[in-house]
Coordinates of C-alpha atoms in Angstrom, one line a residue:
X28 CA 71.8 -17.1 6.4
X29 CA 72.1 -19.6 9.2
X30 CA 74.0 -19.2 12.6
X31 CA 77.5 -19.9 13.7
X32 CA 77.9 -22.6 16.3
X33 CA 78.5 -22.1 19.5
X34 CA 81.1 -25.3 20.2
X35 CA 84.8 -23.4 21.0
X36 CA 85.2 -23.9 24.8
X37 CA 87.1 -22.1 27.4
X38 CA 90.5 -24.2 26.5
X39 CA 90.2 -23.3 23.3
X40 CA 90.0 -19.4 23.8
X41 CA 92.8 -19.4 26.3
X42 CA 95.3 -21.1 23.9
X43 CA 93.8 -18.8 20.9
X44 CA 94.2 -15.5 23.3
X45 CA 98.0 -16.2 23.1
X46 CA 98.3 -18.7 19.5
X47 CA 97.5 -15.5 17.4
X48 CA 100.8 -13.7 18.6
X49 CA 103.6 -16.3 18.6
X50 CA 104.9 -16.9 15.2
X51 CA 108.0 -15.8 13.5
X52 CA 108.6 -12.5 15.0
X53 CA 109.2 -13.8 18.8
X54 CA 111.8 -16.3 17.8
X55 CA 113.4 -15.0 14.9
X56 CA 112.3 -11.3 14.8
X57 CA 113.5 -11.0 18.7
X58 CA 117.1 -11.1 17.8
X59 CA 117.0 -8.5 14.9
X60 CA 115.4 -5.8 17.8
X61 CA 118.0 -6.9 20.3
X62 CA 121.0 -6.0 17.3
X63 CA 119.7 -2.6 16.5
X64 CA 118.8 -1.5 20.6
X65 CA 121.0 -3.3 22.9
X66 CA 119.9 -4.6 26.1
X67 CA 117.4 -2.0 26.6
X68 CA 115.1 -3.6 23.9
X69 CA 113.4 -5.0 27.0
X70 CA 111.8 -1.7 27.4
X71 CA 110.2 -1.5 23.7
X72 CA 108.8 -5.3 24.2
X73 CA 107.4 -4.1 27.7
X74 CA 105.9 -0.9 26.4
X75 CA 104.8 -2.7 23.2
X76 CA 103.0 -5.7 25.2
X77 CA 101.5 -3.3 27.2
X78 CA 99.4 -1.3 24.3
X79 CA 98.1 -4.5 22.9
X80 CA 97.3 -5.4 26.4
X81 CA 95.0 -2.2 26.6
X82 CA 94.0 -2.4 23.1
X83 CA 92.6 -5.9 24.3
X84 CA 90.9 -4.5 27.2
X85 CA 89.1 -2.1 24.9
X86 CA 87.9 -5.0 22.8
X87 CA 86.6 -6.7 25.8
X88 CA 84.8 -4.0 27.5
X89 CA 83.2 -3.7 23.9
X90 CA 82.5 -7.1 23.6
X91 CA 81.4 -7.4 26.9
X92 CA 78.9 -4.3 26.5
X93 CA 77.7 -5.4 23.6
X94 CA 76.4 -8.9 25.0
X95 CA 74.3 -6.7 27.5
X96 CA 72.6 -4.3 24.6
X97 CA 72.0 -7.0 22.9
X98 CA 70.2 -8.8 25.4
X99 CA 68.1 -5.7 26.2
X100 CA 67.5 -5.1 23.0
X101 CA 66.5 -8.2 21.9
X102 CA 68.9 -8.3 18.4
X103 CA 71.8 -9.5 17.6
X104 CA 74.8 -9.5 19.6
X105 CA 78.0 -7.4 17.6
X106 CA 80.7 -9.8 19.3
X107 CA 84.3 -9.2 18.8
X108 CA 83.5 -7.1 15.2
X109 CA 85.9 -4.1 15.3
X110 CA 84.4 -3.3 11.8
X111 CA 80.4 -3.3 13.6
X112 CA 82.1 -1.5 16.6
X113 CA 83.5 1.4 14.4
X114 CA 80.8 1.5 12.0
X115 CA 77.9 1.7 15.0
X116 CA 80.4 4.1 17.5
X117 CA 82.1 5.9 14.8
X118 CA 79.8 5.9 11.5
X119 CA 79.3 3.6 8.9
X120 CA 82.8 5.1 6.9
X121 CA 85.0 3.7 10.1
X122 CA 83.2 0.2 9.6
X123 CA 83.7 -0.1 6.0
X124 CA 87.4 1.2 6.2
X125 CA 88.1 -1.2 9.4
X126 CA 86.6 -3.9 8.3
X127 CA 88.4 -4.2 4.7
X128 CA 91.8 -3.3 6.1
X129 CA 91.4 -6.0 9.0
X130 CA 90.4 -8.8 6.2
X131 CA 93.0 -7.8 3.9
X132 CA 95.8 -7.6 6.4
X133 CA 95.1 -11.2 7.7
X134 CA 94.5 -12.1 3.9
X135 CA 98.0 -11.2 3.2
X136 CA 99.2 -12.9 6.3
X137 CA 98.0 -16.1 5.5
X138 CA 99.3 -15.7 1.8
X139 CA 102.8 -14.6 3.7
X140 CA 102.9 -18.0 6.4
X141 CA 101.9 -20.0 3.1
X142 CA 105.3 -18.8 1.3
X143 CA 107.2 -19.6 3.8
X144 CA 105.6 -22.9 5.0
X145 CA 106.5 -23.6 0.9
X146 CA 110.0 -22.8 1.6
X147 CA 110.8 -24.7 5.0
X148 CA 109.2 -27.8 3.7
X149 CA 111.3 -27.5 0.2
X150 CA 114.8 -27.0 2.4
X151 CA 113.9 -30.2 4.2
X152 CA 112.4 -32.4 1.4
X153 CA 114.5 -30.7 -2.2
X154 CA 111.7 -33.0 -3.8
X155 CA 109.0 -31.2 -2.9
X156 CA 108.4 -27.7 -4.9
X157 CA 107.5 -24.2 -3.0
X158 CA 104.5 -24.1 -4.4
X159 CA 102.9 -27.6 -3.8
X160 CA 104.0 -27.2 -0.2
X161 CA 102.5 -23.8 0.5
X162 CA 98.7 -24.8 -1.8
X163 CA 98.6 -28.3 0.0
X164 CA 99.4 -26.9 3.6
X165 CA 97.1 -24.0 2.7
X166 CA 94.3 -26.8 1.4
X167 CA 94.5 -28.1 4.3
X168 CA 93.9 -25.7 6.3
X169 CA 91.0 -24.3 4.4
X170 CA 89.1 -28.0 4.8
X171 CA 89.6 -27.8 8.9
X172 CA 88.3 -24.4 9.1
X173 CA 85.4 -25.4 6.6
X174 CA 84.7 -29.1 9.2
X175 CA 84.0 -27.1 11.6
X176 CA 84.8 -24.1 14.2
X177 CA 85.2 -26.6 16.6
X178 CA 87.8 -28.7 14.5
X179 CA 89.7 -25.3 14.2
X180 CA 89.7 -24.8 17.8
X181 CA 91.4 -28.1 18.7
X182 CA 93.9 -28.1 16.0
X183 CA 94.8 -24.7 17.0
X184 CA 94.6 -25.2 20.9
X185 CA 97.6 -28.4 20.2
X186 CA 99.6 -26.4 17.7
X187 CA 99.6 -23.3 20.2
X188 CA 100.4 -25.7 23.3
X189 CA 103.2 -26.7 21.3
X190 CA 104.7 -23.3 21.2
X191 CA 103.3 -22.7 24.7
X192 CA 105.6 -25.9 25.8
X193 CA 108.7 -25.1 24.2
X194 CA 108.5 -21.2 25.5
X195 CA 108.4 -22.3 29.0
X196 CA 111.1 -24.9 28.4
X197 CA 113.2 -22.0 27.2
X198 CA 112.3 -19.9 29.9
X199 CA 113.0 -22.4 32.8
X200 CA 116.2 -23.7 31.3
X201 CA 117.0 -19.6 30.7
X202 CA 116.4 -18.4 34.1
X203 CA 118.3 -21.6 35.5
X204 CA 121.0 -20.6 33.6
X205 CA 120.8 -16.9 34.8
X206 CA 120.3 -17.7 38.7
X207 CA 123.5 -20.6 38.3
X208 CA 121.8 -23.1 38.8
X209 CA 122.0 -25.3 35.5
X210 CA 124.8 -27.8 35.2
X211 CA 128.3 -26.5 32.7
X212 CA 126.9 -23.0 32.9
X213 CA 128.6 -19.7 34.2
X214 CA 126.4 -17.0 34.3
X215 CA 127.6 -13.8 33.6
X216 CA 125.7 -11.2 35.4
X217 CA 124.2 -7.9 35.4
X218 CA 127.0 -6.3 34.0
X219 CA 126.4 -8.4 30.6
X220 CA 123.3 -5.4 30.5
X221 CA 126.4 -2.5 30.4
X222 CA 129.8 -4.3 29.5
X223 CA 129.1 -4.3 25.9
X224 CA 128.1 -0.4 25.5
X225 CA 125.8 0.6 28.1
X226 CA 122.2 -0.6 28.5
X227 CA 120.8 2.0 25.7
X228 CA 124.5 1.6 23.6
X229 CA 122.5 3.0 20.8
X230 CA 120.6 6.0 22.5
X231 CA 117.3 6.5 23.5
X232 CA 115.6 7.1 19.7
X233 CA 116.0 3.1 19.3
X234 CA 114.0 2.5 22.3
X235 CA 111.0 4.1 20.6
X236 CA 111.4 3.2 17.1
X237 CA 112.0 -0.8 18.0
X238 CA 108.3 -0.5 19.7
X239 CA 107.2 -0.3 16.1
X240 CA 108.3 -3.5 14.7
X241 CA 107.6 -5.1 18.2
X242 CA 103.5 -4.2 17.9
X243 CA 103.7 -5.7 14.3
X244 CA 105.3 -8.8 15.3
X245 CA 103.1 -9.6 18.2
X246 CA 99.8 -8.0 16.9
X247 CA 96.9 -10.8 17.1
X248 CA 95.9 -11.5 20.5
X249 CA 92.3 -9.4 19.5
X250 CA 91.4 -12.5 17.8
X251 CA 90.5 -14.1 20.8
X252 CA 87.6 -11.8 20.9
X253 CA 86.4 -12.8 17.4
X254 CA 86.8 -16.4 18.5
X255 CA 84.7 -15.8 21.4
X256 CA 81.7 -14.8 19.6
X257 CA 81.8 -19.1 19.1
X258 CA 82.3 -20.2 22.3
X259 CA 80.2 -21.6 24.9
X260 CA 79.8 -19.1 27.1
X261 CA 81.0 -15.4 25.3
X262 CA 81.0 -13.0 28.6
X263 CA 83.2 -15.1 30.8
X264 CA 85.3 -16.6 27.9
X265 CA 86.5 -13.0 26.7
X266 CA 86.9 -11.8 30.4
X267 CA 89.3 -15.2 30.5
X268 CA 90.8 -14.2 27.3
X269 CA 91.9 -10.9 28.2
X270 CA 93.1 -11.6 31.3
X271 CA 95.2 -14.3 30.0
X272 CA 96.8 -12.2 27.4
X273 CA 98.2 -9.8 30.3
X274 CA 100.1 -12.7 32.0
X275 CA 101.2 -14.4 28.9
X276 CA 102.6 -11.4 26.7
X277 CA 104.3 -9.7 29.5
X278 CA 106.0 -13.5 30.2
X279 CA 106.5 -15.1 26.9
X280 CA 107.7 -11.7 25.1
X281 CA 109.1 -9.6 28.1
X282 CA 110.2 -13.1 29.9
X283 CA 112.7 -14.0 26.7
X284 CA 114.0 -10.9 25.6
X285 CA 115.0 -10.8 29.5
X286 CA 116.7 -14.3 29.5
X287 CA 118.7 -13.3 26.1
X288 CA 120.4 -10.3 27.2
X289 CA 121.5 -11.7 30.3
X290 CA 122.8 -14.7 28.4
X291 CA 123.8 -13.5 25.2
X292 CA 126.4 -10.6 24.5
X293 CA 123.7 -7.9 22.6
X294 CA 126.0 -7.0 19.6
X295 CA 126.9 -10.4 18.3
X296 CA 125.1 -11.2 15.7
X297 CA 125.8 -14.6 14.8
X298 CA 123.9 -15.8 18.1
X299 CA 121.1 -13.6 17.6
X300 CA 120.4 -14.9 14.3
X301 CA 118.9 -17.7 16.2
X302 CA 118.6 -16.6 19.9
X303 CA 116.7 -19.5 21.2
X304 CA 118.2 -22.4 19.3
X305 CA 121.5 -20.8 20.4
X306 CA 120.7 -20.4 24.1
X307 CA 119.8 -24.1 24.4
X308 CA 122.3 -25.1 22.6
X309 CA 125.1 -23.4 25.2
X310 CA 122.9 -25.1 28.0
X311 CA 124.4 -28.5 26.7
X312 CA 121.3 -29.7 24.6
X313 CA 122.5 -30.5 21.0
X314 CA 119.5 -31.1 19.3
X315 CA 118.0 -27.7 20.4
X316 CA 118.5 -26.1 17.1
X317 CA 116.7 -28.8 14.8
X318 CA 113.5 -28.6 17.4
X319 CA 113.4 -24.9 17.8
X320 CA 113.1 -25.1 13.8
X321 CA 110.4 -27.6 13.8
X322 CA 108.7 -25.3 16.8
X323 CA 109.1 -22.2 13.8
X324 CA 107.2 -24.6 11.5
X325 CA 104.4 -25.5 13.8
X326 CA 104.1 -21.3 14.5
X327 CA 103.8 -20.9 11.0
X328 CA 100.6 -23.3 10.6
X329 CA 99.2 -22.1 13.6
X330 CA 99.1 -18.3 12.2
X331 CA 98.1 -19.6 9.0
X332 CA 95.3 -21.6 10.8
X333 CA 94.8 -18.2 13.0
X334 CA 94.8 -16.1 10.4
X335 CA 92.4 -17.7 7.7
X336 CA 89.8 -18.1 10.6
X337 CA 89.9 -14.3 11.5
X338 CA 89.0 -13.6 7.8
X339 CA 86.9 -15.5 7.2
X340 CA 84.8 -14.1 10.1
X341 CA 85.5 -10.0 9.4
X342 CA 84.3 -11.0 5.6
X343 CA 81.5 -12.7 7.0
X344 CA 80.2 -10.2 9.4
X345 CA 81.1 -7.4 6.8
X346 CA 78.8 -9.3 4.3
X347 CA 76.2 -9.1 6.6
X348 CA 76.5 -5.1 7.5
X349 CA 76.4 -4.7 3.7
X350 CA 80.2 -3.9 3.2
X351 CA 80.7 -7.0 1.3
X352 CA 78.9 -9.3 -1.5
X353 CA 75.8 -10.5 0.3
X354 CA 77.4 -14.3 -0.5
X355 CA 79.6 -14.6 1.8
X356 CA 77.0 -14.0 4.5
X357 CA 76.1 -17.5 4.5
X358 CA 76.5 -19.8 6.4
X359 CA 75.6 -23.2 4.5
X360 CA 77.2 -26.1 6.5
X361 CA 75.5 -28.4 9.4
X362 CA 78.2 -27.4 11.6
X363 CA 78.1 -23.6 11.0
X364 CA 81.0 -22.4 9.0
X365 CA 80.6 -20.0 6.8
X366 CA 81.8 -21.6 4.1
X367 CA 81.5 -19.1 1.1
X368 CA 83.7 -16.5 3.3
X369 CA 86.3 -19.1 4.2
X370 CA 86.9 -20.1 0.5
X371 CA 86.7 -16.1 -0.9
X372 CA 89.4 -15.3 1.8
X373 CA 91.4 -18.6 0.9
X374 CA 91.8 -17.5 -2.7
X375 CA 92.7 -14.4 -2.3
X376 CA 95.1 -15.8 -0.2
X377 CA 96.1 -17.8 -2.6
X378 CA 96.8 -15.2 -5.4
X379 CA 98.7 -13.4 -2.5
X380 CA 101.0 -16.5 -2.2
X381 CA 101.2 -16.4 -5.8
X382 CA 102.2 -13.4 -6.3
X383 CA 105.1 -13.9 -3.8
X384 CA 106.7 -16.7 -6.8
X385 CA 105.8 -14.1 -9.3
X386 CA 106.9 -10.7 -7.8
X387 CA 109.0 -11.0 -4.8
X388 CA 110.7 -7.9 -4.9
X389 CA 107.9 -5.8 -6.1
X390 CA 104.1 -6.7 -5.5
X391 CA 104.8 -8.7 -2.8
X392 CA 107.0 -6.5 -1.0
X393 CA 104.2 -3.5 -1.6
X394 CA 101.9 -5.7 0.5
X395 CA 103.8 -6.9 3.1
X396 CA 105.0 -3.2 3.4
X397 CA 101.2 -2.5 4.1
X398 CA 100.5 -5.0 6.6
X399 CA 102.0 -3.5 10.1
X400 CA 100.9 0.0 9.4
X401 CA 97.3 -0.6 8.7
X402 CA 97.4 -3.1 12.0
X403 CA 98.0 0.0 13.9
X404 CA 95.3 2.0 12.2
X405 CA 93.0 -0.7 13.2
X406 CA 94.3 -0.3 17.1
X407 CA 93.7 3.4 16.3
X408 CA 90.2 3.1 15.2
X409 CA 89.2 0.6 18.0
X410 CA 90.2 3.0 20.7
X411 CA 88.0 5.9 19.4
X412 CA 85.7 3.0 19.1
X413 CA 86.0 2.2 22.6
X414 CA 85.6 5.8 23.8
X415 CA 82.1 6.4 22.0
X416 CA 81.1 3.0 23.2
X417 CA 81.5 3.9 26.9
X418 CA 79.8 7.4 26.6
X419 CA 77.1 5.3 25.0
X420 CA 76.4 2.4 27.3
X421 CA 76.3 4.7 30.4
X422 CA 74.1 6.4 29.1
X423 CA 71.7 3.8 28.1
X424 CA 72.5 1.1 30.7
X425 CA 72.3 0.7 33.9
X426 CA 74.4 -2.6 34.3
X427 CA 77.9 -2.8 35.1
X428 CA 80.4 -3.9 32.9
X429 CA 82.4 -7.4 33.2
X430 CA 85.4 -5.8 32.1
X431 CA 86.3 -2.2 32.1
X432 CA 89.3 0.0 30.8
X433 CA 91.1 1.2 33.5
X434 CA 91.2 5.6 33.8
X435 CA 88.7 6.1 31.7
X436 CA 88.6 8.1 29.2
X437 CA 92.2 9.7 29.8
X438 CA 94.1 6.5 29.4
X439 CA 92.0 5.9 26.0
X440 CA 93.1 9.3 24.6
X441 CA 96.7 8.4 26.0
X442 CA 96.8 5.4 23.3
X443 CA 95.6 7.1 20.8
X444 CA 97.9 9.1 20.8
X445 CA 100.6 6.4 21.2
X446 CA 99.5 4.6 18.7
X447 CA 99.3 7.7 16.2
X448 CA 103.0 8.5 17.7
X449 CA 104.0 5.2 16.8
X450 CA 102.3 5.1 13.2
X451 CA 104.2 8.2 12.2
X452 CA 107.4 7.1 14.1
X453 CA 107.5 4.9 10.5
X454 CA 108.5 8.5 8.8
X455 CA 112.1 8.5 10.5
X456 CA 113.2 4.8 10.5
X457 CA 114.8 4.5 6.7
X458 CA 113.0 0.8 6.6
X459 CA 109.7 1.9 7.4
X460 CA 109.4 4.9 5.5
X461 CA 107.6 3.0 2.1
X462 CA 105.4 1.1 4.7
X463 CA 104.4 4.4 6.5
X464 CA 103.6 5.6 2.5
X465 CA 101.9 2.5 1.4
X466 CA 99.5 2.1 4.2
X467 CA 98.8 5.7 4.5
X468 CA 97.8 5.5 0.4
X469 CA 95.7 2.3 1.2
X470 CA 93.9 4.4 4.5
X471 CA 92.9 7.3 2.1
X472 CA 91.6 4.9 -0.6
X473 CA 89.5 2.9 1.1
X474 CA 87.9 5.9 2.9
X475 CA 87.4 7.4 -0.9
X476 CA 85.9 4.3 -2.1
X477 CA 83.7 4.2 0.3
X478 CA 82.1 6.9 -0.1
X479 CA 82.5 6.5 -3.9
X480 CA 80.3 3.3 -3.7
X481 CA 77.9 5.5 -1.2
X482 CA 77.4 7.7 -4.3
X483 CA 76.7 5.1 -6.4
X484 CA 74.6 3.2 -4.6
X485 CA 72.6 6.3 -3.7
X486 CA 72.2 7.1 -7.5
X487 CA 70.6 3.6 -8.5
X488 CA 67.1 4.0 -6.9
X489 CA 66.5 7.6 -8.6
X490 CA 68.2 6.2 -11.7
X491 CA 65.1 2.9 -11.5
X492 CA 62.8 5.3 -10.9
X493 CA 63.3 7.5 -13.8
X494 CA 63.6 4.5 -16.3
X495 CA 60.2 3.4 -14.7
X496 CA 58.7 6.9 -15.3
X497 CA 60.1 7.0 -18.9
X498 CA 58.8 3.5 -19.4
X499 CA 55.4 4.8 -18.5

């Protein structure tokens, strides 16, 4: 089958801890949340940032344990696999569901980042079609994963220092701006928070709901775990990785949703639209809005990049727990990519690009509708995960762990049922409801087909074994 390579190193992690969640929804989806919940939208991104901040210490202590069975066990390590977690902690239904839903989410997304890649190159250059923009930017991305892991991990780490650099540009220039300190500004003060409507103008029910499109916008960072599994030294790279992930969300997300409604009035929508391009742009730099959309462009091929990496890797490890053609198990390159899985998810990607020309309103919109809710059933499944897992390794080990979640178990059943609140929160927010339906539909059939293909399989050897008899 071969082995994957072990040639990601620790700058590479750190940049892909944070890469995975900073794409469209922090600089465009930002002012949208700020619109619909006023000022107080800094409490959903803080409450948000913090569940994928324990989801990620879950994944670690997991990951983390794992490398220490493995070890005494002598097998194979089960690094960063939330399908091999759930199927081995929760039973071989949880794997199969997880494991699909994860691929096919990230399918989607890089079908999705293809579209619109298409489109922003077509506004710029007329002469260029959608299409030919979003396949050839999608080729290419397909022949850097397929180099090498390691050619994926540098294109990524400088695509995600990119964003990394112009975030912290905004957020200096912001907070100068805020304290009075930056030339041709007058800062307006706290009581921009409550001179517009209050701090909560729109009530408290806002608060909670916006949490829901905040974890879809910024879910990702778990991929650093997955990436780990390829890096020099797994243990203290994933430790790194989480850690890293605390700092960053809580200052890139928290840290600019801060800055905007202390500089930006929170009902007008025209600066919104554009809340970073805008808040440079009254800090005296004209060209602000044509870099923040090149910044945009370069998120989009980074979670394209991100995205076509992480499923390639769930395919590939599903393949080799049996939940997926035994093909894509291979890995038949020099330089240890797992080549069949990266083109199988790349043309399924492609047909989900496709289908974004040919049904826009219709197909595509029934996936996309499917993508945030079945990202929090993953989170969902992963904590349970998490809590079987510890019971488990205390039992059986006698080592401590690199990386623990903090209260356990009572802070693990706390997210649970968080995450299940905020899964069903999608019932009362009108624009939610079919995404709510749709991913619910997709939970329940997978789970069914499942064990429908159980049944099958289970039939075949009594079914060879009676031909052979009658044969006889």
């Amino acid at each position: 089958m071969g082995t994957l390579q072990k040639s990601l190193r620790t700058r590479h992690i750190t940049m892909i801890s944070i890469g995975g969640v900073i794409g469209t929804g922090l600089f465009v989806g930002t002012g949208k949340n700020i619109l619909s919940t006023g000022p107080a939208a800094v409490v959903s991104y803080a409450i948000a940032c913090l569940l994928i901040v324990l989801v990620m210490q879950m994944v670690g202590e997991m990951a983390a344990g794992e490398i220490v069975l493995g070890k005494k066990s002598g097998g194979s390590v089960e690094l960063g696999s939330f399908a091999s977690y759930a199927g081995k902690y929760i039973g071989p239904w949880a794997g199969f569901t997880v494991g699909w839903l994860y691929w096919a989410s990230w399918v989607f997304i890089v079908g999705l980042e293809a579209a619109l890649i298409g489109g922003m190159l077509h506004n710029w250059f007329p002469v260029i079609p959608i299409w030919v923009g979003s396949v050839g930017v999608t080729l290419l991305m397909t022949i850097i994963n397929i180099y090498s892991v390691k050619s994926f991990g540098e294109f990524e780490y400088w695509l995600s220092f990119i964003k990394v650099t112009a975030i912290i540009v905004f957020l200096v220039v912001g907070t100068a701006m805020i304290f009075g300190i930056w030339p041709n500004y007058e800062p307006k003060g706290l009581g921009i928070l409550t001179g517009y409507g209050g701090f909560a103008p729109n009530g408290i029910v806002p608060i909670l709901t916006a949490i829901v499109f905040v974890i879809f916008s910024i879910c990702g960072a778990e991929v650093a775990a997955i990436a780990a599994a390829e890096s020099d030294n797994p243990a203290k790279n994933i430790v790194r990785a989480i850690r890293n992930v605390v700092f960053r969300l809580g200052l890139f997300f928290v840290g600019s949703v801060a800055i905007m409604i202390m500089i930006l009035p929170w009902n007008d929508s025209k600066l919104l639209a554009a809340p970073y391009a805008n808040i440079l742009t009254i800090a005296g730099l004209p060209i602000a809005a044509q870099i923040i959309q090149v910044v945009i462009f370069i998120s989009l091929i980074s979670v394209l990049n991100s995205a076509l990496y992480t499923s390639s890797r769930m395919l590939l490890e599903m393949a080799r727990q049996g939940n997926a053609p035994k093909i894509f198990s291979y890995i038949k390159n020099r330089r240890g990519a797992p080549v069949p899985a990266i083109i199988g998810s790349t043309v399924v990607a492609y047909i989900c690009a496709m289908l974004y020309f040919i049904s826009p309103e219709v197909i595509f919109y029934f996936l996309g509708n499917c993508v945030g809710g079945l990202m929090i059933v993953v989170y969902i499944f992963i904590a349970i995960s998490q809590i079987r897992f510890r019971r488990y390794y205390d039992n059986v080990s006698g080592e401590r762990l690199s990386i623990k979640m903090w209260l356990f178990p009572y802070l693990s059943y706390v997210i649970i049922g968080i995450l299940t609140v905020v899964y069903l929160c999608q019932m009362i927010i009108e624009s939610l409801r079919p995404q709510f339906y749709l991913s619910t539909l997709v939970l329940i059939g997978s789970i069914v087909l499942f064990f429908i293909m159980r049944k099958v399989s289970s039939r075949r050897p009594v079914e060879q074994i009676e031909e052979k008899l009658i044969s006889e």
